[in-house]
Short mmCIF file of C-alpha atoms in Angstrom, two decimals:
data_model
loop_
_atom_site.label_atom_id
_atom_site.label_comp_id
_atom_site.label_asym_id
_atom_site.label_seq_id
_atom_site.Cartn_x
_atom_site.Cartn_y
_atom_site.Cartn_z
CA UNK A 1 17.82 -251.16 86.09
CA UNK A 2 20.42 -248.83 84.65
CA UNK A 3 21.36 -247.85 88.20
CA UNK A 4 22.11 -251.46 88.94
CA UNK A 5 24.00 -251.65 85.65
CA UNK A 6 26.26 -248.78 86.72
CA UNK A 7 26.89 -250.42 90.10
CA UNK A 8 27.76 -253.74 88.46
CA UNK A 9 30.07 -251.89 86.09
CA UNK A 10 31.95 -250.48 89.07
CA UNK A 11 32.35 -253.86 90.73
CA UNK A 12 35.84 -255.28 90.50
CA UNK A 13 36.15 -258.19 88.07
CA UNK A 14 37.58 -260.22 90.95
CA UNK A 15 34.23 -260.08 92.76
CA UNK A 16 32.08 -260.77 89.71
CA UNK A 17 31.72 -264.52 90.20
CA UNK A 18 30.81 -263.96 93.83
CA UNK A 19 28.25 -261.29 92.91
CA UNK A 20 26.59 -263.70 90.49
CA UNK A 21 26.59 -266.54 92.99
CA UNK A 22 25.81 -264.74 96.23
CA UNK A 23 24.56 -261.25 95.42
CA UNK A 24 25.99 -257.74 95.67
CA UNK A 25 25.81 -257.39 99.45
CA UNK A 26 27.41 -260.65 100.48
CA UNK A 27 30.23 -260.17 98.02
CA UNK A 28 31.01 -256.82 99.64
CA UNK A 29 30.25 -257.60 103.27
CA UNK A 30 33.78 -257.42 104.68
CA UNK A 31 34.70 -254.58 102.35
CA UNK A 32 31.77 -252.56 103.66
CA UNK A 33 32.66 -253.38 107.26
CA UNK A 34 36.27 -252.33 106.69
CA UNK A 35 35.31 -249.06 105.08
CA UNK A 36 32.86 -248.40 107.90
CA UNK A 37 35.62 -249.10 110.41
CA UNK A 38 38.12 -246.82 108.65
CA UNK A 39 35.65 -243.98 108.22
CA UNK A 40 34.23 -244.17 111.73
CA UNK A 41 37.61 -244.38 113.49
CA UNK A 42 38.93 -241.37 111.63
CA UNK A 43 35.54 -239.69 111.97
CA UNK A 44 35.64 -240.13 115.73
CA UNK A 45 38.86 -238.10 115.86
CA UNK A 46 37.44 -235.33 113.66
CA UNK A 47 34.29 -234.90 115.80
CA UNK A 48 36.24 -232.78 118.27
CA UNK A 49 38.08 -230.41 115.94
CA UNK A 50 35.10 -230.01 113.59
CA UNK A 51 32.05 -230.13 115.86
CA UNK A 52 33.39 -229.73 119.37
CA UNK A 53 32.28 -233.24 120.38
CA UNK A 54 35.26 -234.48 122.33
CA UNK A 55 34.74 -238.22 122.74
CA UNK A 56 38.36 -238.84 121.83
CA UNK A 57 41.33 -236.50 121.57
CA UNK A 58 44.62 -236.68 119.72
CA UNK A 59 45.11 -238.78 116.61
CA UNK A 60 46.34 -242.25 115.62
CA UNK A 61 49.83 -241.53 116.99
CA UNK A 62 48.51 -241.14 120.53
CA UNK A 63 45.05 -240.48 121.84
CA UNK A 64 43.03 -239.86 124.93
CA UNK A 65 39.85 -241.95 124.96
CA UNK A 66 37.09 -240.10 126.80
CA UNK A 67 39.57 -238.92 129.41
CA UNK A 68 39.93 -242.48 130.67
CA UNK A 69 42.74 -244.21 128.83
CA UNK A 70 45.70 -243.18 126.69
CA UNK A 71 46.44 -245.18 123.54
CA UNK A 72 49.62 -244.88 121.52
CA UNK A 73 51.22 -246.23 118.36
CA UNK A 74 53.91 -248.77 119.34
CA UNK A 75 55.90 -248.27 116.12
CA UNK A 76 56.29 -244.52 116.70
CA UNK A 77 57.27 -245.17 120.31
CA UNK A 78 59.82 -247.76 119.19
CA UNK A 79 61.44 -245.20 116.88
CA UNK A 80 61.58 -242.73 119.76
CA UNK A 81 63.18 -245.30 122.02
CA UNK A 82 65.80 -246.09 119.37
CA UNK A 83 66.22 -242.33 118.99
CA UNK A 84 67.15 -242.14 122.66
CA UNK A 85 64.07 -240.78 124.40
CA UNK A 86 63.00 -241.80 127.87
CA UNK A 87 59.23 -241.72 127.46
CA UNK A 88 56.60 -240.89 130.05
CA UNK A 89 54.34 -243.71 131.24
CA UNK A 90 51.08 -242.87 129.42
CA UNK A 91 52.64 -243.36 125.98
CA UNK A 92 54.30 -246.61 127.08
CA UNK A 93 51.16 -248.22 128.54
CA UNK A 94 49.16 -246.90 125.59
CA UNK A 95 51.53 -248.56 123.13
CA UNK A 96 51.37 -251.83 125.05
CA UNK A 97 47.56 -251.81 124.99
CA UNK A 98 47.55 -251.24 121.23
CA UNK A 99 50.18 -253.94 120.63
CA UNK A 100 48.15 -256.44 122.67
CA UNK A 101 44.97 -255.52 120.81
CA UNK A 102 46.62 -256.25 117.47
CA UNK A 103 48.09 -259.44 118.87
CA UNK A 104 44.51 -260.60 119.32
CA UNK A 105 42.89 -259.07 116.22
CA UNK A 106 45.70 -259.64 113.72
CA UNK A 107 48.59 -257.19 113.37
CA UNK A 108 47.80 -256.03 109.90
CA UNK A 109 44.20 -255.41 110.83
CA UNK A 110 45.74 -251.96 111.27
CA UNK A 111 46.31 -251.87 107.51
CA UNK A 112 42.97 -253.23 106.36
CA UNK A 113 40.66 -251.80 108.99
CA UNK A 114 42.25 -248.62 110.36
CA UNK A 115 44.83 -247.07 108.05
CA UNK A 116 43.41 -244.38 105.73
CA UNK A 117 46.15 -244.97 103.14
CA UNK A 118 44.55 -248.37 102.53
CA UNK A 119 41.58 -246.59 100.95
CA UNK A 120 43.95 -244.73 98.64
CA UNK A 121 45.87 -247.84 97.57
CA UNK A 122 42.75 -250.01 97.27
CA UNK A 123 41.32 -247.34 94.97
CA UNK A 124 44.55 -247.30 92.96
CA UNK A 125 44.39 -251.08 92.63
CA UNK A 126 40.73 -251.01 91.61
CA UNK A 127 41.43 -248.35 88.99
CA UNK A 128 44.53 -250.23 87.80
CA UNK A 129 42.36 -253.24 87.11
CA UNK A 130 39.49 -251.23 85.58
CA UNK A 131 41.70 -249.49 83.03
CA UNK A 132 43.69 -252.65 82.35
CA UNK A 133 47.10 -251.57 83.62
CA UNK A 134 48.51 -255.03 84.00
CA UNK A 135 52.20 -254.32 83.50
CA UNK A 136 53.79 -254.87 86.85
CA UNK A 137 57.27 -253.93 88.00
CA UNK A 138 57.74 -256.70 90.50
CA UNK A 139 58.96 -255.49 93.86
CA UNK A 140 60.42 -257.63 96.61
CA UNK A 141 57.87 -257.87 99.41
CA UNK A 142 60.71 -258.17 101.91
CA UNK A 143 61.71 -254.62 101.01
CA UNK A 144 59.36 -253.34 103.72
CA UNK A 145 61.39 -255.08 106.41
CA UNK A 146 64.55 -253.45 105.07
CA UNK A 147 62.74 -250.10 105.15
CA UNK A 148 61.49 -250.82 108.68
CA UNK A 149 65.07 -251.49 109.77
CA UNK A 150 66.20 -248.38 107.89
CA UNK A 151 63.70 -246.17 109.75
CA UNK A 152 65.06 -247.46 113.05
CA UNK A 153 68.64 -246.91 111.88
CA UNK A 154 67.77 -243.34 110.83
CA UNK A 155 66.04 -242.75 114.18
CA UNK A 156 69.18 -243.93 115.94
CA UNK A 157 71.52 -241.79 113.83
CA UNK A 158 69.48 -238.59 114.08
CA UNK A 159 67.98 -239.03 117.53
CA UNK A 160 64.50 -238.39 116.20
CA UNK A 161 61.30 -240.27 115.33
CA UNK A 162 62.67 -240.41 111.80
CA UNK A 163 59.87 -242.02 109.78
CA UNK A 164 57.42 -239.41 111.05
CA UNK A 165 59.17 -236.86 108.84
CA UNK A 166 57.69 -238.56 105.76
CA UNK A 167 55.19 -241.22 106.93
CA UNK A 168 52.20 -241.06 104.52
CA UNK A 169 50.04 -242.92 107.06
CA UNK A 170 50.52 -240.20 109.67
CA UNK A 171 50.22 -237.45 107.09
CA UNK A 172 46.89 -238.71 105.78
CA UNK A 173 45.21 -239.29 109.14
CA UNK A 174 46.38 -235.85 110.29
CA UNK A 175 45.01 -234.40 107.05
CA UNK A 176 41.48 -234.93 108.38
CA UNK A 177 42.18 -234.08 112.02
CA UNK A 178 44.56 -231.12 111.85
CA UNK A 179 45.85 -230.55 108.32
CA UNK A 180 48.39 -231.80 105.81
CA UNK A 181 49.72 -228.85 103.78
CA UNK A 182 51.95 -229.86 100.89
CA UNK A 183 51.89 -233.44 102.22
CA UNK A 184 49.14 -234.18 99.69
CA UNK A 185 52.01 -234.63 97.24
CA UNK A 186 53.24 -237.63 99.23
CA UNK A 187 49.77 -239.20 99.22
CA UNK A 188 49.47 -238.56 95.49
CA UNK A 189 52.87 -240.19 95.01
CA UNK A 190 51.69 -243.33 96.83
CA UNK A 191 48.54 -243.42 94.69
CA UNK A 192 50.47 -243.03 91.45
CA UNK A 193 53.04 -245.60 92.53
CA UNK A 194 50.32 -248.16 93.12
CA UNK A 195 48.46 -247.22 89.96
CA UNK A 196 51.28 -247.05 87.42
CA UNK A 197 54.39 -248.70 88.79
CA UNK A 198 53.58 -251.89 90.64
CA UNK A 199 50.62 -253.87 91.88
CA UNK A 200 49.97 -253.14 95.57
CA UNK A 201 53.38 -251.47 95.71
CA UNK A 202 53.02 -249.43 98.88
CA UNK A 203 51.02 -251.48 101.37
CA UNK A 204 52.26 -254.92 100.39
CA UNK A 205 55.90 -254.21 99.56
CA UNK A 206 57.25 -250.96 100.99
CA UNK A 207 55.35 -249.58 103.98
CA UNK A 208 57.32 -250.05 107.23
CA UNK A 209 54.21 -249.43 109.35
CA UNK A 210 52.57 -252.46 107.78
CA UNK A 211 55.81 -254.44 108.18
CA UNK A 212 55.89 -253.58 111.89
CA UNK A 213 52.28 -254.61 112.48
CA UNK A 214 52.86 -257.70 110.35
CA UNK A 215 55.53 -258.78 112.82
CA UNK A 216 53.05 -258.43 115.69
CA UNK A 217 50.52 -260.32 113.58
CA UNK A 218 52.67 -263.42 113.32
CA UNK A 219 51.21 -264.58 116.60
CA UNK A 220 47.74 -263.11 116.38
CA UNK A 221 44.57 -264.93 117.35
CA UNK A 222 41.95 -263.90 114.79
CA UNK A 223 42.73 -265.48 111.43
CA UNK A 224 40.98 -266.27 108.16
CA UNK A 225 40.53 -269.97 107.45
CA UNK A 226 40.05 -271.76 104.15
CA UNK A 227 37.84 -274.09 106.15
CA UNK A 228 35.79 -275.26 103.22
CA UNK A 229 38.73 -275.65 100.85
CA UNK A 230 37.46 -278.90 99.36
CA UNK A 231 34.81 -276.81 97.62
CA UNK A 232 37.43 -274.66 95.84
CA UNK A 233 36.79 -274.38 92.10
CA UNK A 234 40.19 -272.86 91.28
CA UNK A 235 38.54 -269.75 89.88
CA UNK A 236 41.42 -267.59 91.17
CA UNK A 237 39.24 -264.76 92.49
CA UNK A 238 40.79 -264.80 95.98
CA UNK A 239 44.35 -264.69 94.64
CA UNK A 240 43.50 -261.83 92.32
CA UNK A 241 41.85 -259.68 94.98
CA UNK A 242 44.12 -260.49 97.95
CA UNK A 243 46.67 -257.77 98.79
CA UNK A 244 49.11 -260.50 99.92
CA UNK A 245 48.25 -263.50 97.69
CA UNK A 246 51.17 -265.61 98.94
CA UNK A 247 49.46 -266.02 102.34
CA UNK A 248 46.57 -267.99 100.81
CA UNK A 249 48.59 -270.75 99.17
CA UNK A 250 49.52 -272.92 102.19
CA UNK A 251 46.03 -272.70 103.67
CA UNK A 252 44.08 -273.29 100.48
CA UNK A 253 46.36 -275.67 98.61
CA UNK A 254 48.45 -277.19 101.41
CA UNK A 255 47.85 -280.40 103.29
CA UNK A 256 48.17 -278.90 106.78
CA UNK A 257 46.03 -276.39 108.61
CA UNK A 258 43.49 -274.49 106.51
CA UNK A 259 44.13 -271.41 108.68
CA UNK A 260 46.01 -268.52 107.07
CA UNK A 261 48.82 -268.06 109.56
CA UNK A 262 51.12 -265.58 107.81
CA UNK A 263 51.62 -262.29 109.62
CA UNK A 264 51.26 -260.58 106.24
CA UNK A 265 47.52 -261.36 106.13
CA UNK A 266 45.43 -258.25 106.84
CA UNK A 267 42.28 -260.14 107.86
CA UNK A 268 40.63 -257.89 105.29
CA UNK A 269 38.15 -260.55 104.22
CA UNK A 270 38.60 -259.85 100.50
CA UNK A 271 38.93 -263.60 99.96
CA UNK A 272 35.71 -264.29 101.87
CA UNK A 273 33.91 -261.62 99.84
CA UNK A 274 35.21 -262.75 96.46
CA UNK A 275 34.80 -266.52 96.82
CA UNK A 276 31.68 -267.73 94.97
CA UNK A 277 31.55 -271.01 96.93
CA UNK A 278 32.21 -269.85 100.53
CA UNK A 279 35.61 -271.47 101.00
CA UNK A 280 36.83 -268.87 103.50
CA UNK A 281 35.55 -267.72 106.86
CA UNK A 282 36.74 -265.62 109.79
CA UNK A 283 38.22 -267.99 112.33
CA UNK A 284 41.10 -268.18 114.78
CA UNK A 285 44.59 -269.62 114.67
CA UNK A 286 43.77 -272.76 116.66
CA UNK A 287 40.85 -273.67 114.42
CA UNK A 288 42.80 -276.48 112.76
CA UNK A 289 41.81 -278.59 115.73
CA UNK A 290 38.39 -278.99 114.18
CA UNK A 291 40.01 -281.52 111.85
CA UNK A 292 39.69 -283.93 114.71
CA UNK A 293 35.93 -283.61 114.46
CA UNK A 294 35.10 -284.69 110.92
CA UNK A 295 31.39 -284.22 111.55
CA UNK A 296 31.92 -280.44 111.50
CA UNK A 297 31.43 -278.52 108.29
CA UNK A 298 35.04 -277.42 108.39
CA UNK A 299 36.70 -280.71 107.51
CA UNK A 300 39.72 -280.78 105.24
CA UNK A 301 40.15 -282.96 102.21
CA UNK A 302 42.37 -286.09 101.99
CA UNK B 1 48.99 -276.28 116.63
CA UNK B 2 51.78 -275.62 114.25
CA UNK B 3 54.19 -273.42 116.16
CA UNK B 4 56.96 -274.03 113.67
CA UNK B 5 58.00 -271.34 111.30
CA UNK B 6 56.08 -271.44 108.10
CA UNK B 7 58.77 -269.89 105.92
CA UNK B 8 58.98 -272.41 103.14
CA UNK B 9 62.47 -272.39 101.71
CA UNK B 10 62.71 -275.60 99.70
CA UNK B 11 66.00 -274.83 98.00
CA UNK B 12 69.21 -275.24 99.89
CA UNK B 13 71.24 -272.10 100.31
CA UNK B 14 74.97 -272.49 100.64
CA UNK B 15 77.00 -270.38 103.01
CA UNK B 16 78.39 -268.16 100.29
CA UNK B 17 74.94 -267.20 99.00
CA UNK B 18 73.69 -266.67 102.55
CA UNK B 19 76.58 -264.30 103.30
CA UNK B 20 76.00 -262.40 100.06
CA UNK B 21 72.30 -262.09 100.80
CA UNK B 22 72.97 -260.87 104.33
CA UNK B 23 75.47 -258.30 103.10
CA UNK B 24 72.98 -257.17 100.47
CA UNK B 25 70.25 -256.82 103.09
CA UNK B 26 72.53 -254.84 105.38
CA UNK B 27 73.50 -252.63 102.47
CA UNK B 28 69.88 -251.90 101.58
CA UNK B 29 69.10 -251.07 105.22
CA UNK B 30 72.07 -248.67 105.35
CA UNK B 31 71.04 -247.09 102.05
CA UNK B 32 67.54 -246.44 103.35
CA UNK B 33 68.68 -245.48 106.82
CA UNK B 34 71.28 -242.96 105.66
CA UNK B 35 68.92 -241.47 103.07
CA UNK B 36 66.20 -240.96 105.65
CA UNK B 37 68.70 -239.65 108.17
CA UNK B 38 69.98 -237.14 105.61
CA UNK B 39 66.42 -236.01 104.90
CA UNK B 40 65.70 -235.64 108.62
CA UNK B 41 68.89 -233.63 109.12
CA UNK B 42 67.98 -231.35 106.23
CA UNK B 43 64.38 -230.74 107.30
CA UNK B 44 64.59 -231.37 111.02
CA UNK B 45 65.32 -227.88 112.30
CA UNK B 46 62.44 -225.67 113.33
CA UNK B 47 62.35 -222.16 111.91
CA UNK B 48 63.14 -219.50 114.52
CA UNK B 49 59.61 -218.12 114.03
CA UNK B 50 58.09 -221.37 115.28
CA UNK B 51 57.91 -221.58 119.07
CA UNK B 52 57.32 -224.76 121.03
CA UNK B 53 54.57 -225.06 123.68
CA UNK B 54 55.54 -224.32 127.31
CA UNK B 55 57.52 -227.05 129.03
CA UNK B 56 59.01 -228.38 125.80
CA UNK B 57 62.23 -230.32 126.23
CA UNK B 58 65.29 -229.03 124.36
CA UNK B 59 64.71 -229.40 120.64
CA UNK B 60 66.96 -232.44 120.07
CA UNK B 61 65.21 -234.38 122.84
CA UNK B 62 61.83 -233.05 121.77
CA UNK B 63 62.14 -234.54 118.27
CA UNK B 64 62.76 -238.02 119.70
CA UNK B 65 59.96 -237.95 122.25
CA UNK B 66 57.09 -236.09 120.54
CA UNK B 67 54.86 -238.56 118.66
CA UNK B 68 52.92 -235.79 116.82
CA UNK B 69 49.57 -236.69 118.40
CA UNK B 70 48.27 -233.15 118.80
CA UNK B 71 46.86 -233.64 122.29
CA UNK B 72 48.57 -230.39 123.37
CA UNK B 73 47.04 -228.61 120.39
CA UNK B 74 43.54 -229.79 121.29
CA UNK B 75 44.05 -228.95 124.96
CA UNK B 76 44.85 -225.29 124.24
CA UNK B 77 41.72 -223.23 124.95
CA UNK B 78 42.88 -220.39 122.68
CA UNK B 79 43.76 -222.32 119.50
CA UNK B 80 47.27 -220.96 119.81
CA UNK B 81 48.99 -224.21 118.92
CA UNK B 82 48.88 -226.19 115.71
CA UNK B 83 50.59 -229.28 114.34
CA UNK B 84 52.97 -228.33 111.56
CA UNK B 85 51.67 -229.19 108.13
CA UNK B 86 54.10 -230.15 105.40
CA UNK B 87 56.14 -227.06 104.49
CA UNK B 88 55.32 -225.03 107.60
CA UNK B 89 57.86 -223.54 110.00
CA UNK B 90 58.38 -226.60 112.23
CA UNK B 91 59.18 -230.22 111.33
CA UNK B 92 56.02 -231.84 109.97
CA UNK B 93 53.53 -232.96 112.61
CA UNK B 94 55.15 -231.22 115.58
CA UNK B 95 53.27 -228.61 117.67
CA UNK B 96 54.26 -224.95 117.43
CA UNK B 97 52.88 -221.44 117.54
CA UNK B 98 53.70 -218.14 115.91
CA UNK B 99 53.05 -215.38 118.47
CA UNK B 100 52.33 -212.63 115.93
CA UNK B 101 49.25 -214.67 114.97
CA UNK B 102 48.29 -215.99 118.40
CA UNK B 103 50.47 -215.79 121.52
CA UNK B 104 50.49 -218.13 124.49
CA UNK B 105 48.06 -216.87 127.12
CA UNK B 106 50.00 -218.54 129.91
CA UNK B 107 47.20 -220.60 131.50
CA UNK B 108 48.02 -221.25 135.14
CA UNK B 109 47.22 -224.98 134.84
CA UNK B 110 49.20 -225.31 131.54
CA UNK B 111 46.65 -227.68 129.92
CA UNK B 112 48.84 -228.28 126.86
CA UNK B 113 51.76 -229.63 128.87
CA UNK B 114 49.42 -231.59 131.14
CA UNK B 115 47.90 -233.30 128.08
CA UNK B 116 51.23 -234.53 126.70
CA UNK B 117 51.41 -238.34 127.04
CA UNK B 118 55.05 -238.66 126.03
CA UNK B 119 57.02 -236.30 128.27
CA UNK B 120 58.03 -234.18 125.27
CA UNK B 121 56.32 -231.42 127.27
CA UNK B 122 57.10 -231.38 130.98
CA UNK B 123 53.68 -231.87 132.55
CA UNK B 124 54.90 -230.46 135.86
CA UNK B 125 55.95 -227.11 134.40
CA UNK B 126 54.92 -223.95 136.26
CA UNK B 127 53.98 -221.46 133.57
CA UNK B 128 56.22 -218.71 134.99
CA UNK B 129 59.16 -221.08 134.57
CA UNK B 130 58.42 -221.73 130.88
CA UNK B 131 61.12 -220.85 128.38
CA UNK B 132 59.29 -220.80 125.06
CA UNK B 133 61.66 -218.09 123.86
CA UNK B 134 62.65 -214.57 124.83
CA UNK B 135 61.31 -211.23 123.62
CA UNK B 136 63.88 -209.07 121.86
CA UNK B 137 63.38 -205.50 120.68
CA UNK B 138 64.76 -205.96 117.20
CA UNK B 139 63.39 -202.88 115.44
CA UNK B 140 65.11 -199.96 117.14
CA UNK B 141 64.62 -197.78 114.06
CA UNK B 142 60.88 -198.35 114.00
CA UNK B 143 59.94 -198.74 117.67
CA UNK B 144 57.76 -195.76 118.58
CA UNK B 145 59.32 -195.45 122.02
CA UNK B 146 62.73 -195.03 120.39
CA UNK B 147 61.20 -192.23 118.32
CA UNK B 148 60.32 -190.43 121.51
CA UNK B 149 56.63 -191.39 121.68
CA UNK B 150 55.04 -193.09 124.64
CA UNK B 151 53.61 -196.16 122.89
CA UNK B 152 54.82 -198.72 125.43
CA UNK B 153 52.12 -201.16 124.29
CA UNK B 154 54.56 -204.06 124.71
CA UNK B 155 55.04 -203.16 128.35
CA UNK B 156 51.35 -202.63 129.02
CA UNK B 157 50.18 -205.94 127.55
CA UNK B 158 52.89 -208.08 129.15
CA UNK B 159 51.33 -210.61 131.55
CA UNK B 160 54.44 -210.34 133.73
CA UNK B 161 54.93 -206.58 133.35
CA UNK B 162 57.24 -205.01 135.80
CA UNK B 163 59.33 -208.16 135.85
CA UNK B 164 59.65 -209.45 132.30
CA UNK B 165 59.65 -206.04 130.64
CA UNK B 166 60.13 -202.56 132.07
CA UNK B 167 60.58 -199.04 130.75
CA UNK B 168 64.08 -197.74 131.33
CA UNK B 169 64.98 -194.08 130.77
CA UNK B 170 67.43 -193.35 128.01
CA UNK B 171 68.49 -190.52 125.78
CA UNK B 172 68.81 -190.17 122.00
CA UNK B 173 70.03 -186.90 120.40
CA UNK B 174 69.46 -185.13 123.69
CA UNK B 175 65.86 -186.27 123.90
CA UNK B 176 64.63 -188.32 126.81
CA UNK B 177 63.08 -191.63 125.75
CA UNK B 178 61.66 -194.63 127.61
CA UNK B 179 63.19 -197.86 126.36
CA UNK B 180 61.18 -201.13 126.63
CA UNK B 181 63.70 -203.46 128.24
CA UNK B 182 63.22 -207.23 128.46
CA UNK B 183 64.52 -209.14 131.46
CA UNK B 184 65.23 -212.63 130.25
CA UNK B 185 65.07 -214.18 133.71
CA UNK B 186 61.33 -213.45 133.89
CA UNK B 187 60.30 -213.42 130.22
CA UNK B 188 58.67 -216.73 129.21
CA UNK B 189 58.46 -215.92 125.52
CA UNK B 190 54.66 -216.00 125.47
CA UNK B 191 54.68 -213.46 122.65
CA UNK B 192 51.90 -211.14 123.83
CA UNK B 193 54.19 -208.15 123.19
CA UNK B 194 54.93 -209.31 119.65
CA UNK B 195 51.23 -209.92 118.98
CA UNK B 196 50.29 -206.36 120.01
CA UNK B 197 53.27 -204.36 118.71
CA UNK B 198 51.76 -201.56 116.61
CA UNK B 199 54.40 -201.43 113.88
CA UNK B 200 53.55 -203.20 110.62
CA UNK B 201 56.22 -205.78 111.15
CA UNK B 202 56.62 -206.35 114.86
CA UNK B 203 59.52 -204.36 116.34
CA UNK B 204 59.63 -206.65 119.36
CA UNK B 205 59.76 -210.35 118.63
CA UNK B 206 60.09 -213.61 120.50
CA UNK B 207 63.14 -215.57 119.45
CA UNK B 208 64.38 -218.98 120.60
CA UNK B 209 66.49 -218.27 123.67
CA UNK B 210 69.80 -219.35 122.16
CA UNK B 211 69.17 -216.95 119.29
CA UNK B 212 67.78 -214.06 121.32
CA UNK B 213 70.25 -213.91 124.20
CA UNK B 214 73.88 -212.95 124.53
CA UNK B 215 76.10 -214.90 126.86
CA UNK B 216 78.67 -214.05 129.48
CA UNK B 217 82.34 -214.95 129.15
CA UNK B 218 84.79 -214.43 126.34
CA UNK B 219 84.36 -214.97 122.64
CA UNK B 220 86.48 -217.99 121.96
CA UNK B 221 86.71 -217.06 118.31
CA UNK B 222 87.82 -213.52 119.17
CA UNK B 223 91.24 -211.94 119.42
CA UNK B 224 93.83 -213.70 121.53
CA UNK B 225 94.81 -210.61 123.48
#
């Protein structure tokens, strides 16, 4: 009983309505899946260095999957290209494979399902809410595109992969695979920024990696849909828990497609988890066609 | 399907505002770009103690092509290589080794270079052609051979002995000595000599080639006559 009390005390207020309506597990389903994805992907890369089990080699920047295929980060390659390198084929094909994968899955699936910094910033956001730090220094969410352009400009000027000299995403994934050194300070800075300065400051406003994948995600196939939006009770849980709340508005409150089409959406499923009346579901970008079949469950109002 | 852009901009923006906004955006990009570029310039140079894996492109090209994946590091059977952590001798995330701790054992198949997916390491490199650095006898005052002893450990451990390093007769204060002499055409900079040098602080060390070698021709900064 008290154990359950402690667990409920840890639950974010934004999930509370959903927990009451649908239970602890269903209100954390996508969150659990995301954490499992993040931990297992990073874990896969640490199996070799820690236990000598070499299923995959390398890290998130470029990897060798069971000696069969090379994967590579398209953003890092792009910086190198702007920096003037003429890359070898494995890194080029690897980057194309990854870009295509995110074109299907949703570009910012990288952020919600892969990136280890997401765990840091989600924790900062959770703590921010728990201790009632509501003062928010509003940042411009377009800043990340300016920073993305700036990293390419710096790569061009210096002839290097410039963002990799500071990139917290690369630093943190390498921390578990090879080591980070004093780079912990950068990760701590991101945590403190998100905790004390601005709501979701890093991932939703500043990070150029997320901005890059967001651009890929503008055309991606897998999308969240507010399919059952007529049931919405205006409780506000989804807006409060969503890392990019602006993406929900047109789908939930608009007259057109109920599919969330913005490239900023991480397909994290926080909205699905937090909704007490099952408005949202994982879907795909062409799902609006179901409007033509009003007998389906996913009809839209008026 | 709604292929149209979903950027909802209900208010009309006149040309003047649009120009100002564009200029502001460009300014912010330049601010960020120049700041990052300045940081990269300040921290981008590898310390002379950090050596690159065999087959590495020249440093300026290397920093544009290496993606910091660590495949070379994991391919090394001797754990010689590591990816630089923040604050270490090389730019963060790039592979390097310090021979005094662990030298390159000059594998014939060069697994580190073969593993590189980016071309930052030349995967076709023959290990004898590698130019990781060049050994230089820096500690003449401490080298045991210069003191007249027959240490010669650097010569005996060299994997290319007889070519990369030889003992040449010399004379100091009327005493015959045998001087370990590096031949830069054969030395790959593997660092085995530095690793095994018996003095407390290695008397023979691998330096980057531009630091460790003289050059023919005239000093352009020297005297006119």
